[in-house]
Amino acid sequence: MTVQCPCGRYIENASEFKLLFLKKEQNEIDILCPNENCYIRELGYIKFEVKDGKPKFKEASFYPPFVTWNVTQLGKEEAQKQLKQMLKDLVTKYVDWDKLVLAEQTQQK
């Protein structure tokens, strides 16, 4: 499974994306290109809400320029399949939900 950022960086596994929890007040995690010199840099987001002190996944999406680029490279069906799997992997395997709970609790104090 390989997708590509328009900057040219190939991404073979969801673990290669950089996750940035900068928008704490919006409960949003930015999905960044692993290429530090990428001119787009932010490729998507993961949104969640906090219920009873625990983060609950809401939605995840890649932004249109990244999706469109991969559709032109891989074809619509293959790109959608791979991007969907990468989002699923990010949410289920690579977001440290326990750490988010701690960040939320720290922010509220």
PDB file of N, CA and C in Angstrom:
ATOM      1  N   MET A   1       0.861  -1.177   0.000  1.00  0.00           N
ATOM      2  CA  MET A   1       0.000   0.000   0.000  1.00  0.00           C
ATOM      3  C   MET A   1       0.903   1.234   0.000  1.00  0.00           C
ATOM      4  N   THR A   2       0.868   2.000  -1.073  1.00  0.00           N
ATOM      5  CA  THR A   2       1.682   3.201  -1.172  1.00  0.00           C
ATOM      6  C   THR A   2       0.862   4.340  -1.760  1.00  0.00           C
ATOM      7  N   VAL A   3       0.895   5.477  -1.064  1.00  0.00           N
ATOM      8  CA  VAL A   3       0.292   6.695  -1.586  1.00  0.00           C
ATOM      9  C   VAL A   3       1.426   7.714  -1.724  1.00  0.00           C
ATOM     10  N   GLN A   4       1.114   8.855  -2.317  1.00  0.00           N
ATOM     11  CA  GLN A   4       2.151   9.856  -2.531  1.00  0.00           C
ATOM     12  C   GLN A   4       1.613  11.247  -2.234  1.00  0.00           C
ATOM     13  N   CYS A   5       2.427  12.027  -1.555  1.00  0.00           N
ATOM     14  CA  CYS A   5       2.114  13.433  -1.339  1.00  0.00           C
ATOM     15  C   CYS A   5       2.478  14.189  -2.627  1.00  0.00           C
ATOM     16  N   PRO A   6       1.763  15.239  -2.960  1.00  0.00           N
ATOM     17  CA  PRO A   6       2.137  16.023  -4.137  1.00  0.00           C
ATOM     18  C   PRO A   6       3.573  16.546  -4.098  1.00  0.00           C
ATOM     19  N   CYS A   7       4.193  16.600  -2.917  1.00  0.00           N
ATOM     20  CA  CYS A   7       5.588  17.047  -2.824  1.00  0.00           C
ATOM     21  C   CYS A   7       6.554  15.994  -3.359  1.00  0.00           C
ATOM     22  N   GLY A   8       6.041  14.782  -3.606  1.00  0.00           N
ATOM     23  CA  GLY A   8       6.872  13.719  -4.151  1.00  0.00           C
ATOM     24  C   GLY A   8       7.166  12.601  -3.158  1.00  0.00           C
ATOM     25  N   ARG A   9       6.903  12.806  -1.886  1.00  0.00           N
ATOM     26  CA  ARG A   9       7.207  11.810  -0.846  1.00  0.00           C
ATOM     27  C   ARG A   9       6.226  10.645  -0.926  1.00  0.00           C
ATOM     28  N   TYR A  10       6.773   9.434  -1.081  1.00  0.00           N
ATOM     29  CA  TYR A  10       5.947   8.232  -1.046  1.00  0.00           C
ATOM     30  C   TYR A  10       5.716   7.840   0.403  1.00  0.00           C
ATOM     31  N   ILE A  11       4.507   7.372   0.696  1.00  0.00           N
ATOM     32  CA  ILE A  11       4.128   6.973   2.049  1.00  0.00           C
ATOM     33  C   ILE A  11       3.577   5.554   1.945  1.00  0.00           C
ATOM     34  N   GLU A  12       4.332   4.603   2.498  1.00  0.00           N
ATOM     35  CA  GLU A  12       3.968   3.196   2.379  1.00  0.00           C
ATOM     36  C   GLU A  12       3.126   2.697   3.541  1.00  0.00           C
ATOM     37  N   ASN A  13       3.203   3.389   4.671  1.00  0.00           N
ATOM     38  CA  ASN A  13       2.523   2.914   5.862  1.00  0.00           C
ATOM     39  C   ASN A  13       2.008   4.113   6.646  1.00  0.00           C
ATOM     40  N   ALA A  14       0.862   3.965   7.268  1.00  0.00           N
ATOM     41  CA  ALA A  14       0.270   5.063   8.040  1.00  0.00           C
ATOM     42  C   ALA A  14       1.187   5.552   9.152  1.00  0.00           C
ATOM     43  N   SER A  15       2.056   4.687   9.628  1.00  0.00           N
ATOM     44  CA  SER A  15       2.971   5.075  10.708  1.00  0.00           C
ATOM     45  C   SER A  15       3.956   6.159  10.285  1.00  0.00           C
ATOM     46  N   GLU A  16       4.109   6.369   8.979  1.00  0.00           N
ATOM     47  CA  GLU A  16       5.046   7.384   8.485  1.00  0.00           C
ATOM     48  C   GLU A  16       4.515   8.810   8.626  1.00  0.00           C
ATOM     49  N   PHE A  17       3.187   8.967   8.666  1.00  0.00           N
ATOM     50  CA  PHE A  17       2.621  10.306   8.831  1.00  0.00           C
ATOM     51  C   PHE A  17       3.032  10.868  10.186  1.00  0.00           C
ATOM     52  N   LYS A  18       3.157  12.172  10.257  1.00  0.00           N
ATOM     53  CA  LYS A  18       3.392  12.853  11.531  1.00  0.00           C
ATOM     54  C   LYS A  18       2.030  13.303  12.053  1.00  0.00           C
ATOM     55  N   LEU A  19       1.793  13.073  13.336  1.00  0.00           N
ATOM     56  CA  LEU A  19       0.544  13.510  13.953  1.00  0.00           C
ATOM     57  C   LEU A  19       0.848  14.655  14.898  1.00  0.00           C
ATOM     58  N   LEU A  20       0.095  15.728  14.779  1.00  0.00           N
ATOM     59  CA  LEU A  20       0.331  16.924  15.576  1.00  0.00           C
ATOM     60  C   LEU A  20      -0.955  17.341  16.278  1.00  0.00           C
ATOM     61  N   PHE A  21      -0.908  17.326  17.608  1.00  0.00           N
ATOM     62  CA  PHE A  21      -2.074  17.712  18.407  1.00  0.00           C
ATOM     63  C   PHE A  21      -1.902  19.152  18.832  1.00  0.00           C
ATOM     64  N   LEU A  22      -2.103  20.056  17.871  1.00  0.00           N
ATOM     65  CA  LEU A  22      -1.907  21.475  18.098  1.00  0.00           C
ATOM     66  C   LEU A  22      -3.231  22.178  18.408  1.00  0.00           C
ATOM     67  N   LYS A  23      -4.291  21.711  17.783  1.00  0.00           N
ATOM     68  CA  LYS A  23      -5.602  22.364  17.913  1.00  0.00           C
ATOM     69  C   LYS A  23      -6.390  21.720  19.056  1.00  0.00           C
ATOM     70  N   LYS A  24      -5.859  21.857  20.269  1.00  0.00           N
ATOM     71  CA  LYS A  24      -6.475  21.224  21.435  1.00  0.00           C
ATOM     72  C   LYS A  24      -7.899  21.708  21.678  1.00  0.00           C
ATOM     73  N   GLU A  25      -8.113  23.005  21.559  1.00  0.00           N
ATOM     74  CA  GLU A  25      -9.442  23.544  21.835  1.00  0.00           C
ATOM     75  C   GLU A  25     -10.476  23.079  20.807  1.00  0.00           C
ATOM     76  N   GLN A  26     -10.020  22.619  19.645  1.00  0.00           N
ATOM     77  CA  GLN A  26     -10.930  22.124  18.615  1.00  0.00           C
ATOM     78  C   GLN A  26     -10.999  20.594  18.606  1.00  0.00           C
ATOM     79  N   ASN A  27     -10.244  19.961  19.515  1.00  0.00           N
ATOM     80  CA  ASN A  27     -10.179  18.493  19.560  1.00  0.00           C
ATOM     81  C   ASN A  27      -9.848  17.919  18.184  1.00  0.00           C
ATOM     82  N   GLU A  28      -8.732  18.396  17.636  1.00  0.00           N
ATOM     83  CA  GLU A  28      -8.335  17.995  16.290  1.00  0.00           C
ATOM     84  C   GLU A  28      -6.843  17.675  16.251  1.00  0.00           C
ATOM     85  N   ILE A  29      -6.529  16.591  15.570  1.00  0.00           N
ATOM     86  CA  ILE A  29      -5.146  16.175  15.360  1.00  0.00           C
ATOM     87  C   ILE A  29      -4.847  16.381  13.878  1.00  0.00           C
ATOM     88  N   ASP A  30      -3.781  17.086  13.574  1.00  0.00           N
ATOM     89  CA  ASP A  30      -3.382  17.291  12.179  1.00  0.00           C
ATOM     90  C   ASP A  30      -2.574  16.093  11.696  1.00  0.00           C
ATOM     91  N   ILE A  31      -2.821  15.681  10.457  1.00  0.00           N
ATOM     92  CA  ILE A  31      -2.037  14.635   9.806  1.00  0.00           C
ATOM     93  C   ILE A  31      -1.075  15.347   8.868  1.00  0.00           C
ATOM     94  N   LEU A  32       0.225  15.197   9.132  1.00  0.00           N
ATOM     95  CA  LEU A  32       1.243  15.911   8.363  1.00  0.00           C
ATOM     96  C   LEU A  32       2.041  14.968   7.480  1.00  0.00           C
ATOM     97  N   CYS A  33       2.513  15.498   6.364  1.00  0.00           N
ATOM     98  CA  CYS A  33       3.414  14.774   5.475  1.00  0.00           C
ATOM     99  C   CYS A  33       4.714  14.494   6.231  1.00  0.00           C
ATOM    100  N   PRO A  34       5.295  13.312   6.059  1.00  0.00           N
ATOM    101  CA  PRO A  34       6.555  13.013   6.740  1.00  0.00           C
ATOM    102  C   PRO A  34       7.751  13.808   6.195  1.00  0.00           C
ATOM    103  N   ASN A  35       7.590  14.438   5.050  1.00  0.00           N
ATOM    104  CA  ASN A  35       8.660  15.240   4.459  1.00  0.00           C
ATOM    105  C   ASN A  35       8.691  16.604   5.154  1.00  0.00           C
ATOM    106  N   GLU A  36       9.741  16.863   5.902  1.00  0.00           N
ATOM    107  CA  GLU A  36       9.867  18.130   6.638  1.00  0.00           C
ATOM    108  C   GLU A  36       9.845  19.348   5.712  1.00  0.00           C
ATOM    109  N   ASN A  37      10.224  19.164   4.451  1.00  0.00           N
ATOM    110  CA  ASN A  37      10.272  20.278   3.497  1.00  0.00           C
ATOM    111  C   ASN A  37       9.052  20.344   2.577  1.00  0.00           C
ATOM    112  N   CYS A  38       8.016  19.608   2.910  1.00  0.00           N
ATOM    113  CA  CYS A  38       6.801  19.584   2.091  1.00  0.00           C
ATOM    114  C   CYS A  38       6.170  20.973   2.047  1.00  0.00           C
ATOM    115  N   TYR A  39       5.766  21.395   0.868  1.00  0.00           N
ATOM    116  CA  TYR A  39       5.146  22.712   0.726  1.00  0.00           C
ATOM    117  C   TYR A  39       3.663  22.689   1.104  1.00  0.00           C
ATOM    118  N   ILE A  40       3.063  21.520   1.204  1.00  0.00           N
ATOM    119  CA  ILE A  40       1.662  21.411   1.633  1.00  0.00           C
ATOM    120  C   ILE A  40       1.615  21.155   3.138  1.00  0.00           C
ATOM    121  N   ARG A  41       2.424  20.227   3.573  1.00  0.00           N
ATOM    122  CA  ARG A  41       2.613  19.805   4.966  1.00  0.00           C
ATOM    123  C   ARG A  41       1.376  19.177   5.604  1.00  0.00           C
ATOM    124  N   GLU A  42       0.258  19.907   5.740  1.00  0.00           N
ATOM    125  CA  GLU A  42      -0.924  19.366   6.403  1.00  0.00           C
ATOM    126  C   GLU A  42      -1.790  18.640   5.371  1.00  0.00           C
ATOM    127  N   LEU A  43      -1.931  17.321   5.550  1.00  0.00           N
ATOM    128  CA  LEU A  43      -2.636  16.504   4.564  1.00  0.00           C
ATOM    129  C   LEU A  43      -4.037  16.104   4.993  1.00  0.00           C
ATOM    130  N   GLY A  44      -4.338  16.243   6.278  1.00  0.00           N
ATOM    131  CA  GLY A  44      -5.656  15.849   6.745  1.00  0.00           C
ATOM    132  C   GLY A  44      -5.802  16.083   8.233  1.00  0.00           C
ATOM    133  N   TYR A  45      -6.849  15.489   8.811  1.00  0.00           N
ATOM    134  CA  TYR A  45      -7.127  15.699  10.229  1.00  0.00           C
ATOM    135  C   TYR A  45      -7.877  14.504  10.816  1.00  0.00           C
ATOM    136  N   ILE A  46      -7.826  14.426  12.134  1.00  0.00           N
ATOM    137  CA  ILE A  46      -8.619  13.472  12.908  1.00  0.00           C
ATOM    138  C   ILE A  46      -9.335  14.298  13.966  1.00  0.00           C
ATOM    139  N   LYS A  47     -10.655  14.207  14.008  1.00  0.00           N
ATOM    140  CA  LYS A  47     -11.433  14.951  15.002  1.00  0.00           C
ATOM    141  C   LYS A  47     -11.998  13.970  16.027  1.00  0.00           C
ATOM    142  N   PHE A  48     -12.092  14.466  17.257  1.00  0.00           N
ATOM    143  CA  PHE A  48     -12.654  13.650  18.321  1.00  0.00           C
ATOM    144  C   PHE A  48     -13.389  14.566  19.288  1.00  0.00           C
ATOM    145  N   GLU A  49     -14.168  13.971  20.161  1.00  0.00           N
ATOM    146  CA  GLU A  49     -14.812  14.730  21.219  1.00  0.00           C
ATOM    147  C   GLU A  49     -14.455  14.067  22.540  1.00  0.00           C
ATOM    148  N   VAL A  50     -14.613  14.789  23.607  1.00  0.00           N
ATOM    149  CA  VAL A  50     -14.306  14.239  24.920  1.00  0.00           C
ATOM    150  C   VAL A  50     -15.615  14.040  25.673  1.00  0.00           C
ATOM    151  N   LYS A  51     -15.862  12.787  26.037  1.00  0.00           N
ATOM    152  CA  LYS A  51     -17.066  12.444  26.806  1.00  0.00           C
ATOM    153  C   LYS A  51     -16.631  11.699  28.047  1.00  0.00           C
ATOM    154  N   ASP A  52     -17.084  12.172  29.179  1.00  0.00           N
ATOM    155  CA  ASP A  52     -16.733  11.565  30.467  1.00  0.00           C
ATOM    156  C   ASP A  52     -15.221  11.446  30.644  1.00  0.00           C
ATOM    157  N   GLY A  53     -14.506  12.476  30.186  1.00  0.00           N
ATOM    158  CA  GLY A  53     -13.057  12.513  30.347  1.00  0.00           C
ATOM    159  C   GLY A  53     -12.276  11.624  29.395  1.00  0.00           C
ATOM    160  N   LYS A  54     -12.956  11.048  28.407  1.00  0.00           N
ATOM    161  CA  LYS A  54     -12.277  10.161  27.461  1.00  0.00           C
ATOM    162  C   LYS A  54     -12.511  10.644  26.030  1.00  0.00           C
ATOM    163  N   PRO A  55     -11.460  10.594  25.201  1.00  0.00           N
ATOM    164  CA  PRO A  55     -11.640  10.999  23.805  1.00  0.00           C
ATOM    165  C   PRO A  55     -12.447   9.952  23.042  1.00  0.00           C
ATOM    166  N   LYS A  56     -13.341  10.430  22.207  1.00  0.00           N
ATOM    167  CA  LYS A  56     -14.167   9.557  21.378  1.00  0.00           C
ATOM    168  C   LYS A  56     -14.020  10.016  19.932  1.00  0.00           C
ATOM    169  N   PHE A  57     -13.557   9.117  19.087  1.00  0.00           N
ATOM    170  CA  PHE A  57     -13.340   9.420  17.677  1.00  0.00           C
ATOM    171  C   PHE A  57     -14.623   9.928  17.026  1.00  0.00           C
ATOM    172  N   LYS A  58     -14.494  11.017  16.229  1.00  0.00           N
ATOM    173  CA  LYS A  58     -15.626  11.564  15.471  1.00  0.00           C
ATOM    174  C   LYS A  58     -15.457  11.326  13.977  1.00  0.00           C
ATOM    175  N   GLU A  59     -14.362  11.849  13.415  1.00  0.00           N
ATOM    176  CA  GLU A  59     -14.143  11.699  11.973  1.00  0.00           C
ATOM    177  C   GLU A  59     -12.678  11.907  11.638  1.00  0.00           C
ATOM    178  N   ALA A  60     -12.297  11.372  10.490  1.00  0.00           N
ATOM    179  CA  ALA A  60     -10.945  11.564   9.977  1.00  0.00           C
ATOM    180  C   ALA A  60     -11.047  11.725   8.468  1.00  0.00           C
ATOM    181  N   SER A  61     -10.201  12.592   7.930  1.00  0.00           N
ATOM    182  CA  SER A  61     -10.265  12.839   6.495  1.00  0.00           C
ATOM    183  C   SER A  61      -8.940  13.400   5.998  1.00  0.00           C
ATOM    184  N   PHE A  62      -8.659  13.096   4.743  1.00  0.00           N
ATOM    185  CA  PHE A  62      -7.542  13.752   4.069  1.00  0.00           C
ATOM    186  C   PHE A  62      -8.116  14.911   3.270  1.00  0.00           C
ATOM    187  N   TYR A  63      -7.320  15.961   3.096  1.00  0.00           N
ATOM    188  CA  TYR A  63      -7.772  17.132   2.345  1.00  0.00           C
ATOM    189  C   TYR A  63      -7.782  16.851   0.840  1.00  0.00           C
ATOM    190  N   PRO A  64      -8.670  17.549   0.099  1.00  0.00           N
ATOM    191  CA  PRO A  64      -8.836  17.295  -1.341  1.00  0.00           C
ATOM    192  C   PRO A  64      -7.551  17.299  -2.189  1.00  0.00           C
ATOM    193  N   PRO A  65      -6.588  18.211  -1.993  1.00  0.00           N
ATOM    194  CA  PRO A  65      -5.409  18.149  -2.871  1.00  0.00           C
ATOM    195  C   PRO A  65      -4.649  16.817  -2.766  1.00  0.00           C
ATOM    196  N   PHE A  66      -4.563  16.278  -1.554  1.00  0.00           N
ATOM    197  CA  PHE A  66      -3.879  14.999  -1.333  1.00  0.00           C
ATOM    198  C   PHE A  66      -4.676  13.855  -1.956  1.00  0.00           C
ATOM    199  N   VAL A  67      -5.984  13.881  -1.776  1.00  0.00           N
ATOM    200  CA  VAL A  67      -6.840  12.839  -2.337  1.00  0.00           C
ATOM    201  C   VAL A  67      -6.804  12.893  -3.864  1.00  0.00           C
ATOM    202  N   THR A  68      -6.984  14.082  -4.420  1.00  0.00           N
ATOM    203  CA  THR A  68      -6.999  14.245  -5.878  1.00  0.00           C
ATOM    204  C   THR A  68      -5.688  13.784  -6.503  1.00  0.00           C
ATOM    205  N   TRP A  69      -4.578  14.141  -5.876  1.00  0.00           N
ATOM    206  CA  TRP A  69      -3.265  13.727  -6.374  1.00  0.00           C
ATOM    207  C   TRP A  69      -3.182  12.204  -6.458  1.00  0.00           C
ATOM    208  N   ASN A  70      -3.629  11.527  -5.412  1.00  0.00           N
ATOM    209  CA  ASN A  70      -3.550  10.074  -5.387  1.00  0.00           C
ATOM    210  C   ASN A  70      -4.545   9.420  -6.338  1.00  0.00           C
ATOM    211  N   VAL A  71      -5.691  10.056  -6.545  1.00  0.00           N
ATOM    212  CA  VAL A  71      -6.643   9.545  -7.527  1.00  0.00           C
ATOM    213  C   VAL A  71      -6.015   9.584  -8.921  1.00  0.00           C
ATOM    214  N   THR A  72      -5.299  10.661  -9.235  1.00  0.00           N
ATOM    215  CA  THR A  72      -4.661  10.761 -10.559  1.00  0.00           C
ATOM    216  C   THR A  72      -3.504   9.769 -10.697  1.00  0.00           C
ATOM    217  N   GLN A  73      -2.880   9.403  -9.584  1.00  0.00           N
ATOM    218  CA  GLN A  73      -1.748   8.477  -9.630  1.00  0.00           C
ATOM    219  C   GLN A  73      -2.186   7.009  -9.630  1.00  0.00           C
ATOM    220  N   LEU A  74      -3.237   6.705  -8.860  1.00  0.00           N
ATOM    221  CA  LEU A  74      -3.624   5.305  -8.622  1.00  0.00           C
ATOM    222  C   LEU A  74      -4.963   4.904  -9.221  1.00  0.00           C
ATOM    223  N   GLY A  75      -5.757   5.881  -9.619  1.00  0.00           N
ATOM    224  CA  GLY A  75      -7.133   5.602 -10.025  1.00  0.00           C
ATOM    225  C   GLY A  75      -8.037   5.772  -8.813  1.00  0.00           C
ATOM    226  N   LYS A  76      -9.289   6.101  -9.069  1.00  0.00           N
ATOM    227  CA  LYS A  76     -10.209   6.469  -7.995  1.00  0.00           C
ATOM    228  C   LYS A  76     -10.416   5.354  -6.967  1.00  0.00           C
ATOM    229  N   GLU A  77     -10.751   4.155  -7.427  1.00  0.00           N
ATOM    230  CA  GLU A  77     -11.048   3.068  -6.490  1.00  0.00           C
ATOM    231  C   GLU A  77      -9.848   2.695  -5.634  1.00  0.00           C
ATOM    232  N   GLU A  78      -8.709   2.543  -6.259  1.00  0.00           N
ATOM    233  CA  GLU A  78      -7.503   2.148  -5.522  1.00  0.00           C
ATOM    234  C   GLU A  78      -7.084   3.234  -4.538  1.00  0.00           C
ATOM    235  N   ALA A  79      -7.138   4.489  -4.962  1.00  0.00           N
ATOM    236  CA  ALA A  79      -6.760   5.594  -4.074  1.00  0.00           C
ATOM    237  C   ALA A  79      -7.697   5.658  -2.877  1.00  0.00           C
ATOM    238  N   GLN A  80      -8.994   5.560  -3.117  1.00  0.00           N
ATOM    239  CA  GLN A  80      -9.952   5.617  -2.011  1.00  0.00           C
ATOM    240  C   GLN A  80      -9.734   4.461  -1.043  1.00  0.00           C
ATOM    241  N   LYS A  81      -9.471   3.284  -1.580  1.00  0.00           N
ATOM    242  CA  LYS A  81      -9.240   2.108  -0.736  1.00  0.00           C
ATOM    243  C   LYS A  81      -8.001   2.297   0.142  1.00  0.00           C
ATOM    244  N   GLN A  82      -6.914   2.736  -0.466  1.00  0.00           N
ATOM    245  CA  GLN A  82      -5.668   2.897   0.279  1.00  0.00           C
ATOM    246  C   GLN A  82      -5.747   4.036   1.297  1.00  0.00           C
ATOM    247  N   LEU A  83      -6.327   5.162   0.896  1.00  0.00           N
ATOM    248  CA  LEU A  83      -6.428   6.303   1.811  1.00  0.00           C
ATOM    249  C   LEU A  83      -7.352   5.978   2.987  1.00  0.00           C
ATOM    250  N   LYS A  84      -8.435   5.279   2.714  1.00  0.00           N
ATOM    251  CA  LYS A  84      -9.358   4.886   3.781  1.00  0.00           C
ATOM    252  C   LYS A  84      -8.651   3.964   4.779  1.00  0.00           C
ATOM    253  N   GLN A  85      -7.874   3.014   4.257  1.00  0.00           N
ATOM    254  CA  GLN A  85      -7.148   2.093   5.138  1.00  0.00           C
ATOM    255  C   GLN A  85      -6.112   2.841   5.968  1.00  0.00           C
ATOM    256  N   MET A  86      -5.443   3.815   5.364  1.00  0.00           N
ATOM    257  CA  MET A  86      -4.446   4.594   6.109  1.00  0.00           C
ATOM    258  C   MET A  86      -5.109   5.395   7.235  1.00  0.00           C
ATOM    259  N   LEU A  87      -6.259   5.984   6.954  1.00  0.00           N
ATOM    260  CA  LEU A  87      -6.978   6.710   8.008  1.00  0.00           C
ATOM    261  C   LEU A  87      -7.393   5.758   9.131  1.00  0.00           C
ATOM    262  N   LYS A  88      -7.895   4.599   8.748  1.00  0.00           N
ATOM    263  CA  LYS A  88      -8.301   3.615   9.750  1.00  0.00           C
ATOM    264  C   LYS A  88      -7.105   3.204  10.612  1.00  0.00           C
ATOM    265  N   ASP A  89      -5.963   2.946   9.976  1.00  0.00           N
ATOM    266  CA  ASP A  89      -4.756   2.571  10.718  1.00  0.00           C
ATOM    267  C   ASP A  89      -4.311   3.694  11.643  1.00  0.00           C
ATOM    268  N   LEU A  90      -4.363   4.932  11.161  1.00  0.00           N
ATOM    269  CA  LEU A  90      -3.968   6.060  12.005  1.00  0.00           C
ATOM    270  C   LEU A  90      -4.820   6.113  13.269  1.00  0.00           C
ATOM    271  N   VAL A  91      -6.127   5.986  13.096  1.00  0.00           N
ATOM    272  CA  VAL A  91      -7.054   6.101  14.217  1.00  0.00           C
ATOM    273  C   VAL A  91      -6.945   4.912  15.175  1.00  0.00           C
ATOM    274  N   THR A  92      -6.784   3.716  14.632  1.00  0.00           N
ATOM    275  CA  THR A  92      -6.808   2.527  15.485  1.00  0.00           C
ATOM    276  C   THR A  92      -5.438   2.095  15.999  1.00  0.00           C
ATOM    277  N   LYS A  93      -4.370   2.424  15.275  1.00  0.00           N
ATOM    278  CA  LYS A  93      -3.050   1.928  15.669  1.00  0.00           C
ATOM    279  C   LYS A  93      -2.065   3.001  16.117  1.00  0.00           C
ATOM    280  N   TYR A  94      -2.184   4.210  15.584  1.00  0.00           N
ATOM    281  CA  TYR A  94      -1.107   5.184  15.785  1.00  0.00           C
ATOM    282  C   TYR A  94      -1.469   6.407  16.609  1.00  0.00           C
ATOM    283  N   VAL A  95      -2.740   6.679  16.827  1.00  0.00           N
ATOM    284  CA  VAL A  95      -3.109   7.760  17.733  1.00  0.00           C
ATOM    285  C   VAL A  95      -3.055   7.190  19.146  1.00  0.00           C
ATOM    286  N   ASP A  96      -2.324   7.847  20.007  1.00  0.00           N
ATOM    287  CA  ASP A  96      -2.226   7.414  21.398  1.00  0.00           C
ATOM    288  C   ASP A  96      -3.376   8.060  22.175  1.00  0.00           C
ATOM    289  N   TRP A  97      -4.509   7.378  22.203  1.00  0.00           N
ATOM    290  CA  TRP A  97      -5.708   7.933  22.815  1.00  0.00           C
ATOM    291  C   TRP A  97      -5.521   8.177  24.310  1.00  0.00           C
ATOM    292  N   ASP A  98      -4.739   7.336  24.981  1.00  0.00           N
ATOM    293  CA  ASP A  98      -4.475   7.539  26.413  1.00  0.00           C
ATOM    294  C   ASP A  98      -3.713   8.836  26.651  1.00  0.00           C
ATOM    295  N   LYS A  99      -2.786   9.130  25.769  1.00  0.00           N
ATOM    296  CA  LYS A  99      -2.011  10.368  25.887  1.00  0.00           C
ATOM    297  C   LYS A  99      -2.911  11.588  25.674  1.00  0.00           C
ATOM    298  N   LEU A 100      -3.886  11.457  24.784  1.00  0.00           N
ATOM    299  CA  LEU A 100      -4.836  12.550  24.553  1.00  0.00           C
ATOM    300  C   LEU A 100      -5.650  12.832  25.807  1.00  0.00           C
ATOM    301  N   VAL A 101      -6.018  11.787  26.532  1.00  0.00           N
ATOM    302  CA  VAL A 101      -6.761  11.957  27.789  1.00  0.00           C
ATOM    303  C   VAL A 101      -5.924  12.791  28.748  1.00  0.00           C
ATOM    304  N   LEU A 102      -4.649  12.455  28.847  1.00  0.00           N
ATOM    305  CA  LEU A 102      -3.759  13.217  29.743  1.00  0.00           C
ATOM    306  C   LEU A 102      -3.624  14.665  29.291  1.00  0.00           C
ATOM    307  N   ALA A 103      -3.504  14.878  27.988  1.00  0.00           N
ATOM    308  CA  ALA A 103      -3.391  16.241  27.459  1.00  0.00           C
ATOM    309  C   ALA A 103      -4.656  17.041  27.758  1.00  0.00           C
ATOM    310  N   GLU A 104      -5.800  16.405  27.611  1.00  0.00           N
ATOM    311  CA  GLU A 104      -7.072  17.066  27.897  1.00  0.00           C
ATOM    312  C   GLU A 104      -7.173  17.434  29.368  1.00  0.00           C
ATOM    313  N   GLN A 105      -6.806  16.494  30.239  1.00  0.00           N
ATOM    314  CA  GLN A 105      -6.896  16.734  31.678  1.00  0.00           C
ATOM    315  C   GLN A 105      -5.933  17.839  32.092  1.00  0.00           C
ATOM    316  N   THR A 106      -4.751  17.874  31.526  1.00  0.00           N
ATOM    317  CA  THR A 106      -3.766  18.888  31.827  1.00  0.00           C
ATOM    318  C   THR A 106      -4.251  20.269  31.373  1.00  0.00           C
ATOM    319  N   GLN A 107      -4.886  20.300  30.187  1.00  0.00           N
ATOM    320  CA  GLN A 107      -5.382  21.573  29.649  1.00  0.00           C
ATOM    321  C   GLN A 107      -6.492  22.148  30.516  1.00  0.00           C
ATOM    322  N   GLN A 108      -7.328  21.280  31.083  1.00  0.00           N
ATOM    323  CA  GLN A 108      -8.458  21.750  31.874  1.00  0.00           C
ATOM    324  C   GLN A 108      -8.047  22.320  33.224  1.00  0.00           C
ATOM    325  N   LYS A 109      -6.861  21.973  33.693  1.00  0.00           N
ATOM    326  CA  LYS A 109      -6.399  22.452  35.022  1.00  0.00           C
ATOM    327  C   LYS A 109      -5.918  23.867  34.979  1.00  0.00           C
TER     328      LYS A 109
END
